[in-house]
CSV table of C-alpha atoms in Angstrom, one decimal:
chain,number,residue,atom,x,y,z
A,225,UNK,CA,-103.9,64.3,-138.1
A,226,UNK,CA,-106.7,64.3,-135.5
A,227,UNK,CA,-108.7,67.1,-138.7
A,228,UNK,CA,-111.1,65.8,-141.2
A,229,UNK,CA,-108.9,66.1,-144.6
A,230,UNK,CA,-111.7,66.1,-146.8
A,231,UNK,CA,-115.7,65.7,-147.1
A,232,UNK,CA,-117.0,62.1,-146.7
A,233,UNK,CA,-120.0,62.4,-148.9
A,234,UNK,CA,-121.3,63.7,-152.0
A,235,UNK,CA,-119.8,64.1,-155.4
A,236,UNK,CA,-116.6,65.5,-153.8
A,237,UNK,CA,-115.5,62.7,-151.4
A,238,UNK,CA,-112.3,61.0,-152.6
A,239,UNK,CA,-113.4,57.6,-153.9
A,240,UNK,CA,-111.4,54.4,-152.8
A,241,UNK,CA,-108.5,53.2,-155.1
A,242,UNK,CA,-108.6,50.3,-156.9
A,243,UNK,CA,-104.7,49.8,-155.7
A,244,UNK,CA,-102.3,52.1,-153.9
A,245,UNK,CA,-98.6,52.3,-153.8
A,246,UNK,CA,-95.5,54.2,-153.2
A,247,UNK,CA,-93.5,55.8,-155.4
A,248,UNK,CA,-89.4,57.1,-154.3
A,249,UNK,CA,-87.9,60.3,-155.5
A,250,UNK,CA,-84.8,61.2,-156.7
A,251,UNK,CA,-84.4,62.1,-152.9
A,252,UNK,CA,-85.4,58.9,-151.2
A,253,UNK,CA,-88.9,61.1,-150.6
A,254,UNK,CA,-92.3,58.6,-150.7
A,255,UNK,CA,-94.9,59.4,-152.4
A,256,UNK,CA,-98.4,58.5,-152.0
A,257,UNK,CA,-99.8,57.6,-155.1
A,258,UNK,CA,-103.5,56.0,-156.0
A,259,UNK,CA,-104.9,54.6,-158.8
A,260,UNK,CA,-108.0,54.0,-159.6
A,261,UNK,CA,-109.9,52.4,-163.0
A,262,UNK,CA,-109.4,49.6,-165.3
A,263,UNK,CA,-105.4,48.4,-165.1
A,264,UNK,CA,-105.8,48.7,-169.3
A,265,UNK,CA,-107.3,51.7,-170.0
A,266,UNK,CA,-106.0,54.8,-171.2
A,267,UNK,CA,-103.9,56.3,-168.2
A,268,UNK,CA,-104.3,59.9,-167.1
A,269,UNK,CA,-102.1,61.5,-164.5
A,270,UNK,CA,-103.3,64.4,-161.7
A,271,UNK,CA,-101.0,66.5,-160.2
A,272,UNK,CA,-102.5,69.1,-157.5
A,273,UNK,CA,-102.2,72.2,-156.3
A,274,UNK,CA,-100.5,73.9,-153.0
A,275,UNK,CA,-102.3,73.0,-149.7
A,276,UNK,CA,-104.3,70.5,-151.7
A,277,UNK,CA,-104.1,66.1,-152.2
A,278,UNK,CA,-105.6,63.7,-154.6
A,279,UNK,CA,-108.8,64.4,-152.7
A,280,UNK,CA,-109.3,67.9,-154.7
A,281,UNK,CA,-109.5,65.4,-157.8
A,282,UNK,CA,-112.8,63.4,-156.6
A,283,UNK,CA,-114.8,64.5,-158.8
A,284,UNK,CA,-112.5,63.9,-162.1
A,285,UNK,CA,-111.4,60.5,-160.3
A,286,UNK,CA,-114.9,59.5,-160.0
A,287,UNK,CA,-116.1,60.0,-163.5
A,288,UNK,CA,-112.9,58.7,-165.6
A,289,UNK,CA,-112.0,55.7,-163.6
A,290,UNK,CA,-115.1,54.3,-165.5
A,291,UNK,CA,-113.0,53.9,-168.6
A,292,UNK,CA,-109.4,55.1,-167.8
A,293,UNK,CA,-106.8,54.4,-165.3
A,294,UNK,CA,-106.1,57.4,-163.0
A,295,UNK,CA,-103.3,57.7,-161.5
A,296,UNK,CA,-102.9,61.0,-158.8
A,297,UNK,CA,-100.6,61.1,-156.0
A,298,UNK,CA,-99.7,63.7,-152.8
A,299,UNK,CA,-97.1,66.4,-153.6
A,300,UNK,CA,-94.5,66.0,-150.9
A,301,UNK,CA,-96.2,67.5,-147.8
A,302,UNK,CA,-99.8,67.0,-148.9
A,303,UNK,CA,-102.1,64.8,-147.7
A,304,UNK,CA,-100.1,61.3,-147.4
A,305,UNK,CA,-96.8,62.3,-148.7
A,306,UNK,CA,-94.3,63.2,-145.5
A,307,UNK,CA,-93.0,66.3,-145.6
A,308,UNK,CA,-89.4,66.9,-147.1
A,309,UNK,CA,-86.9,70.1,-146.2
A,310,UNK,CA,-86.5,70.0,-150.7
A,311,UNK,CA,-89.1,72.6,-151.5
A,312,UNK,CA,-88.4,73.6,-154.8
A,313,UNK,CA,-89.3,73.0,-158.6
A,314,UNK,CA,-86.8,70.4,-159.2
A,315,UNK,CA,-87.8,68.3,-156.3
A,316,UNK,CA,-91.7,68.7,-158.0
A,317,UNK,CA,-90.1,67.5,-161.5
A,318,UNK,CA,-88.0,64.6,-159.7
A,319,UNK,CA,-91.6,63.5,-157.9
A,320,UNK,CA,-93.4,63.7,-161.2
A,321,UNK,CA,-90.6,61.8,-162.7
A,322,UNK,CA,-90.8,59.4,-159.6
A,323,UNK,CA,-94.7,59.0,-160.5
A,324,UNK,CA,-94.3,58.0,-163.9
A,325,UNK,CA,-91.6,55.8,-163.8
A,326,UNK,CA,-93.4,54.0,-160.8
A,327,UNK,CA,-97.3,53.6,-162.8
A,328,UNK,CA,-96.3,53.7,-166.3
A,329,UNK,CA,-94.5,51.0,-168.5
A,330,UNK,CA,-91.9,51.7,-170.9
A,331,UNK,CA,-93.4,53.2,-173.9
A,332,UNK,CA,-96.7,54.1,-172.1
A,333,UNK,CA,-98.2,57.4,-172.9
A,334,UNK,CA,-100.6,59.4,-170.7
A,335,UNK,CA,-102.4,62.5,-170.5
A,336,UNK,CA,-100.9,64.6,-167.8
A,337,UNK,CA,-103.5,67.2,-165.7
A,338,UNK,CA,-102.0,69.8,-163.1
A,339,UNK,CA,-104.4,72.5,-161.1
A,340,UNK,CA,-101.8,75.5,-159.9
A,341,UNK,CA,-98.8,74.0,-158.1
A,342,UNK,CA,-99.4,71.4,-160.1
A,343,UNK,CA,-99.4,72.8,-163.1
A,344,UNK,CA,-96.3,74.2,-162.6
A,345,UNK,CA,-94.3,70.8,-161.2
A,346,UNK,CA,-95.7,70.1,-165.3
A,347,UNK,CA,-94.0,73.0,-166.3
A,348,UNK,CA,-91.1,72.3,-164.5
A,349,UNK,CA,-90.7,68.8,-165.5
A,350,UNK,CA,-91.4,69.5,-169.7
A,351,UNK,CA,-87.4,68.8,-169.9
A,352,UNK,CA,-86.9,65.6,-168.7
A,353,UNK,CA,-86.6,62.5,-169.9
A,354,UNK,CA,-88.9,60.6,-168.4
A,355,UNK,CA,-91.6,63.4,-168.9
A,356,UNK,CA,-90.8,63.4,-172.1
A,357,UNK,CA,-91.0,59.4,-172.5
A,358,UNK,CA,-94.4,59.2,-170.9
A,359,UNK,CA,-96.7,63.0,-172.0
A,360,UNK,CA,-98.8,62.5,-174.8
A,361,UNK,CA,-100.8,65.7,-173.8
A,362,UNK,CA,-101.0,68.1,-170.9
A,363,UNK,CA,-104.0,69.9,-169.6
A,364,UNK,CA,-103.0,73.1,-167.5
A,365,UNK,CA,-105.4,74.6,-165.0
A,366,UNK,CA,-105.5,77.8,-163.3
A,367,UNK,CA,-102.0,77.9,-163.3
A,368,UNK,CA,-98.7,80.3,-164.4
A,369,UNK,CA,-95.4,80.6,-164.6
A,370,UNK,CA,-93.9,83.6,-163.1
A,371,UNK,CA,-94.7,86.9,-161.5
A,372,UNK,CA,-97.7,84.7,-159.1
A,373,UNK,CA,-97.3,87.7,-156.5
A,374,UNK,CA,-97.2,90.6,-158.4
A,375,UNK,CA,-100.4,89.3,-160.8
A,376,UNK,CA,-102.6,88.0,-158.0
A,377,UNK,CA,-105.5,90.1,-157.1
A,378,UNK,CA,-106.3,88.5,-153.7
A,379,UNK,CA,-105.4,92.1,-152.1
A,380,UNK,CA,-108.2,94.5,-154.2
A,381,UNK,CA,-106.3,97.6,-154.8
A,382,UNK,CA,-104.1,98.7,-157.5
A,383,UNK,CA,-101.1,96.9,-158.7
A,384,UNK,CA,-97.7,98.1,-157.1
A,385,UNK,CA,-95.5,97.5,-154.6
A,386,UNK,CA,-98.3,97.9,-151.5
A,387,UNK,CA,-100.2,95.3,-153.4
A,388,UNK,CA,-97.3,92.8,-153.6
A,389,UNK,CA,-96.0,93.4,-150.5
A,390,UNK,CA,-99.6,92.7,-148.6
A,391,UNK,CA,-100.3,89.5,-150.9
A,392,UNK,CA,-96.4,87.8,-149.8
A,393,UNK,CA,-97.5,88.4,-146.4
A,394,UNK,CA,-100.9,86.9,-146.8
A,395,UNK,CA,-99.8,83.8,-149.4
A,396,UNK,CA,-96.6,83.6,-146.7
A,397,UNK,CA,-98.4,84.0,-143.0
A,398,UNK,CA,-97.2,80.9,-140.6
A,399,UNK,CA,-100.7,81.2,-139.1
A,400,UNK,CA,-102.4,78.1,-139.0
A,401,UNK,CA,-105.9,78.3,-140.5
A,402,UNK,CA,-107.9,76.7,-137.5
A,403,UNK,CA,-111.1,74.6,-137.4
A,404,UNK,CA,-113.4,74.7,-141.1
A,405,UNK,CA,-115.7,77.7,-139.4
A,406,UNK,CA,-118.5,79.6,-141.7
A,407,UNK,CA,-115.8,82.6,-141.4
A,408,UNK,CA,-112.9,80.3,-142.9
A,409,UNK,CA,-115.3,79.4,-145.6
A,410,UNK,CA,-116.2,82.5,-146.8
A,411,UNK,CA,-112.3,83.4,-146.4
A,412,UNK,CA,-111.3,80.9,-148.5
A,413,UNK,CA,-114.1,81.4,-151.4
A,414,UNK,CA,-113.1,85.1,-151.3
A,415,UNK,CA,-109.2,84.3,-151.9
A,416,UNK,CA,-109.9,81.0,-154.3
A,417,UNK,CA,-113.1,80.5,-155.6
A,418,UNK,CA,-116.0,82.6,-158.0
A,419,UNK,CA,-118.7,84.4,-155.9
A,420,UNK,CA,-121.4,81.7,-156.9
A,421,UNK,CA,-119.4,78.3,-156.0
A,422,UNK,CA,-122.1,76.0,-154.4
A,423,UNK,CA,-121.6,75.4,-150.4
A,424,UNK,CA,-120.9,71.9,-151.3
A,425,UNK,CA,-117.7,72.9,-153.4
A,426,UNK,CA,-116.7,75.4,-150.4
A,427,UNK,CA,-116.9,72.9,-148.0
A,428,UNK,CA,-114.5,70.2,-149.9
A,429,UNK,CA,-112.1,72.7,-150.6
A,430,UNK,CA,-111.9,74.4,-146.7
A,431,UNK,CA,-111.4,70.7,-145.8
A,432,UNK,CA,-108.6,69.8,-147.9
A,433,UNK,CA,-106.7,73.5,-147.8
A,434,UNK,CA,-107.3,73.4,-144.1
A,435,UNK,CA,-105.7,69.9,-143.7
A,436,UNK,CA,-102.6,70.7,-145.2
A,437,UNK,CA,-99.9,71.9,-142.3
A,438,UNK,CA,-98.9,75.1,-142.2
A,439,UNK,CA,-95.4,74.4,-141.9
A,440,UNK,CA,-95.6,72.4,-145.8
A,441,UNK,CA,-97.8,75.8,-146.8
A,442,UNK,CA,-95.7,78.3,-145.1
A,443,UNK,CA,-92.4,76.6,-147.8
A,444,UNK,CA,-94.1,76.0,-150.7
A,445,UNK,CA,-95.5,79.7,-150.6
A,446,UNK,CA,-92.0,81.0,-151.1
A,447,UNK,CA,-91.5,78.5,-153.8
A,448,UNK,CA,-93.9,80.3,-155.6
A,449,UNK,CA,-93.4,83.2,-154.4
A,450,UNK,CA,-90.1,83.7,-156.5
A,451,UNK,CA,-91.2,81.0,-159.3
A,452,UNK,CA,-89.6,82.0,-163.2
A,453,UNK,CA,-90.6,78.6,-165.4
A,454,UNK,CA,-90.3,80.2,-168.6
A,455,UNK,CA,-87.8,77.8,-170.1
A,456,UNK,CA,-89.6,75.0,-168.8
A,457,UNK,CA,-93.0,76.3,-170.7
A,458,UNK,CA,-91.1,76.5,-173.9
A,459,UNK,CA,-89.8,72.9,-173.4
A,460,UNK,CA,-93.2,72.1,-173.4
A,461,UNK,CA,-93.6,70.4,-176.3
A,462,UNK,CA,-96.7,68.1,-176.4
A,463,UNK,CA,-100.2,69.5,-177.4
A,464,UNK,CA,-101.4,71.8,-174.3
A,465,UNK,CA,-104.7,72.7,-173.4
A,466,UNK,CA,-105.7,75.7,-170.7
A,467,UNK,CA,-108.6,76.3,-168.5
A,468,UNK,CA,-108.8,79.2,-166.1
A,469,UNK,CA,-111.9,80.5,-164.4
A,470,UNK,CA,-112.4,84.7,-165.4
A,471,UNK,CA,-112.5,85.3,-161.5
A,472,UNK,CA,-109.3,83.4,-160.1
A,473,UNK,CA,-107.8,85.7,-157.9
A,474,UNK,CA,-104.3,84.1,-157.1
A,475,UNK,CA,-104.0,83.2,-161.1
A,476,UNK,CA,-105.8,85.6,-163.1
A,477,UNK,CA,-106.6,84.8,-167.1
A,478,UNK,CA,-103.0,86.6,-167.7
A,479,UNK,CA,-100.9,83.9,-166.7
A,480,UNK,CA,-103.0,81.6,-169.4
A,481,UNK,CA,-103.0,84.1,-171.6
A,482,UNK,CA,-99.4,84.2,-171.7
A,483,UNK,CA,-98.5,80.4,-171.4
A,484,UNK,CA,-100.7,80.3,-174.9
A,485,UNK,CA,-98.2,82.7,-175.8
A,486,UNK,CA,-95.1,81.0,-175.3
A,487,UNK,CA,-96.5,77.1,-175.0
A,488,UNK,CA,-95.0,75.2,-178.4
A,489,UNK,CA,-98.1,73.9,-179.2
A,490,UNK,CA,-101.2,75.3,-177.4
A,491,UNK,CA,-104.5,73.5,-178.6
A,492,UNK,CA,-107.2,76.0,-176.3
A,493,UNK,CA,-107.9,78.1,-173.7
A,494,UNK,CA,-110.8,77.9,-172.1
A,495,UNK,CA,-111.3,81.2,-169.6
A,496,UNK,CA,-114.6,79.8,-167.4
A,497,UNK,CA,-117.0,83.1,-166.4
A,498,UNK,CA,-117.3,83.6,-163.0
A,499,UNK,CA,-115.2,80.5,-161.8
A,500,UNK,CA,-112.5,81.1,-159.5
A,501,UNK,CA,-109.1,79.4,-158.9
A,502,UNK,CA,-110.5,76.1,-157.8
A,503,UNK,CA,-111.5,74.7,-161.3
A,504,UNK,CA,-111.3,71.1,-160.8
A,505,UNK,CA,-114.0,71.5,-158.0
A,506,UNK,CA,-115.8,74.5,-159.7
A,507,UNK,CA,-116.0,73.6,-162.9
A,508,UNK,CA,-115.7,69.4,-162.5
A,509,UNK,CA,-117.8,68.4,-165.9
A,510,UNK,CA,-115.2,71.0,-167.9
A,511,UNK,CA,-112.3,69.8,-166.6
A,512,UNK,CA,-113.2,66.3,-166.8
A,513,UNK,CA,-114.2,66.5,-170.4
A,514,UNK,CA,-111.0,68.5,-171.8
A,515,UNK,CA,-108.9,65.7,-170.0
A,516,UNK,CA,-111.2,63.2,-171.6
A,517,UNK,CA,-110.9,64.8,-175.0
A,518,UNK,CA,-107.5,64.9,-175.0
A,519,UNK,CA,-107.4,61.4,-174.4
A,520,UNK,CA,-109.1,60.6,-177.0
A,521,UNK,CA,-107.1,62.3,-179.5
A,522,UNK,CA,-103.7,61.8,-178.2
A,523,UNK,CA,-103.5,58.8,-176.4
A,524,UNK,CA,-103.3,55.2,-178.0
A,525,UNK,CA,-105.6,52.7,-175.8
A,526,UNK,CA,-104.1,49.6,-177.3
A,527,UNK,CA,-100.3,50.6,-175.9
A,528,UNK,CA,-99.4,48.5,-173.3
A,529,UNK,CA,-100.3,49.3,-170.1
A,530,UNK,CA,-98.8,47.2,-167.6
A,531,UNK,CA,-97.1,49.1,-164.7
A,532,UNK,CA,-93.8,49.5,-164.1
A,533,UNK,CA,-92.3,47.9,-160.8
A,534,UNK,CA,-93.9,49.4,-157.8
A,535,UNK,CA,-91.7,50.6,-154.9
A,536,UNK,CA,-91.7,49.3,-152.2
């Protein structure tokens, strides 16, 4: 891709890995995964969002790999990941799965991060085994479980069928997003970010949304278009912790509300004033230091913490 897929300086350009590999699904789908840190530390997990890729996680990469091993890799579609024709929640679960299996060794525990999409392929995956085997704690961000359409608030008139309908077609559209222009920018703040995001946060995020091909955006929007992960939020049964930003549009503080609700065993939430859906970027030093906390209260930095075998 001939488009610059994310900024190449400041505190939001993806730092290099310390290793790199490939991960298989239950598929035969590869996925791009990085890690980055000391090979023994503490290992924490990132999972992205729609139309995003490990880039959106600079900012977290680049402070914890100081003193844990972060491990993030491409949803299938995004960023270096090929795109698949499986778009739904299982095939998220089975990459998670795939991810684990490929970084972690047997018995190895990690705290597990997800931003929207990625929140969900969390929710989605709370069942399995290998989820199961490797979550010692789960930080969910701007994120939900159902009803994403009918909630959202992108289209600023009243809740109802108009509003739904206008939001599917907007979350939906097979129009491809074009060049980063100061229009696209302050399109894309409006839909995902709070009013007073920095330009250096808009930028990152316009690179990275607008890299993503609007064929992989165009599928995944119906995935979470008709998304109903209840069960897989009650399965989640490790401590959980929330953040969401008071002016996310496409995930508005009533999908955390009610994951607190139903989650097993919700430590927080953290609703962020102003912040919008982007909280990774928006809100980098809050998200970095709930991960970091809950790594330091659920995860055991003397368990071994030599990789599985890599795929080839």
């Amino acid at each position: 891709m001939s488009r610059l897929t994310h900024v190449t300086s400041g505190p939001y350009a993806p730092p290099a890995a310390a290793r790199e590999l490939t991960a298989r699904s239950a598929d035969g789908t590869r996925l791009h995964v990085e890690v980055h840190g000391p090979a023994e530390a503490p290992a924490v997990v990132l999972s992205h969002g729609w139309t995003c890729s490990t880039a959106f996680w600079a900012a977290q990469i680049r402070e914890l790999a100081a003193d844990h091993r972060v491990i993030a890799y491409d949803q299938r579609g995004h960023g270096r990941t090929p795109a698949s024709p499986a778009c739904s929640t299982d095939a998220l679960a089975d990459d998670l799965e795939a991810v684990l299996s490929a970084t972690l060794a047997p018995g190895e525990r990690a705290v597990i991060a997800g931003h929207s999409m990625g929140g969900m392929t969390v929710m989605a995956a709370a069942a399995r085994p290998v989820f199961r085997a490797h979550a010692a704690a789960v930080l969910l961000c701007s994120t939900g479980s159902s009803r994403l359409v009918a909630e959202s608030t992108v289209v600023p008139i009243r809740p109802g069928r108009a509003r739904t309908w206008l939001t599917r077609q907007i979350l939906g559209s097979r129009v491809p997003l074009g060049p980063v222009t100061p229009l696209a920018r302050r399109i894309l703040r409006y839909g995902t970010m709070g009013p007073a995001s920095a330009p250096d946060m808009i930028e990152a995020c316009a690179r990275i949304v607008h890299a993503c091909p609007r064929t992989v955006r165009h599928a995944w929007s119906h995935v979470l278009a008709t998304l109903d992960l209840g069960h897989g939020v009650r399965e989640l049964r490790v401590p959980t912790e929330i953040v969401v930003g008071t002016a996310d549009r496409l995930t508005p503080p009533v999908h955390a509300r009610e994951l607190a609700a139903a989650l097993p065993q919700c430590t927080g939430v953290t609703e962020l004033p102003g912040i919008g859906h982007m909280t990774p970027v928006e809100a980098p030093g809050t998200v970095t230091g709930r991960i970091r906390d809950l790594v330091a209260t659920h995860v055991n930095a003397h368990q071994p913490a030599v990789p599985a075998e890599e795929s080839a």
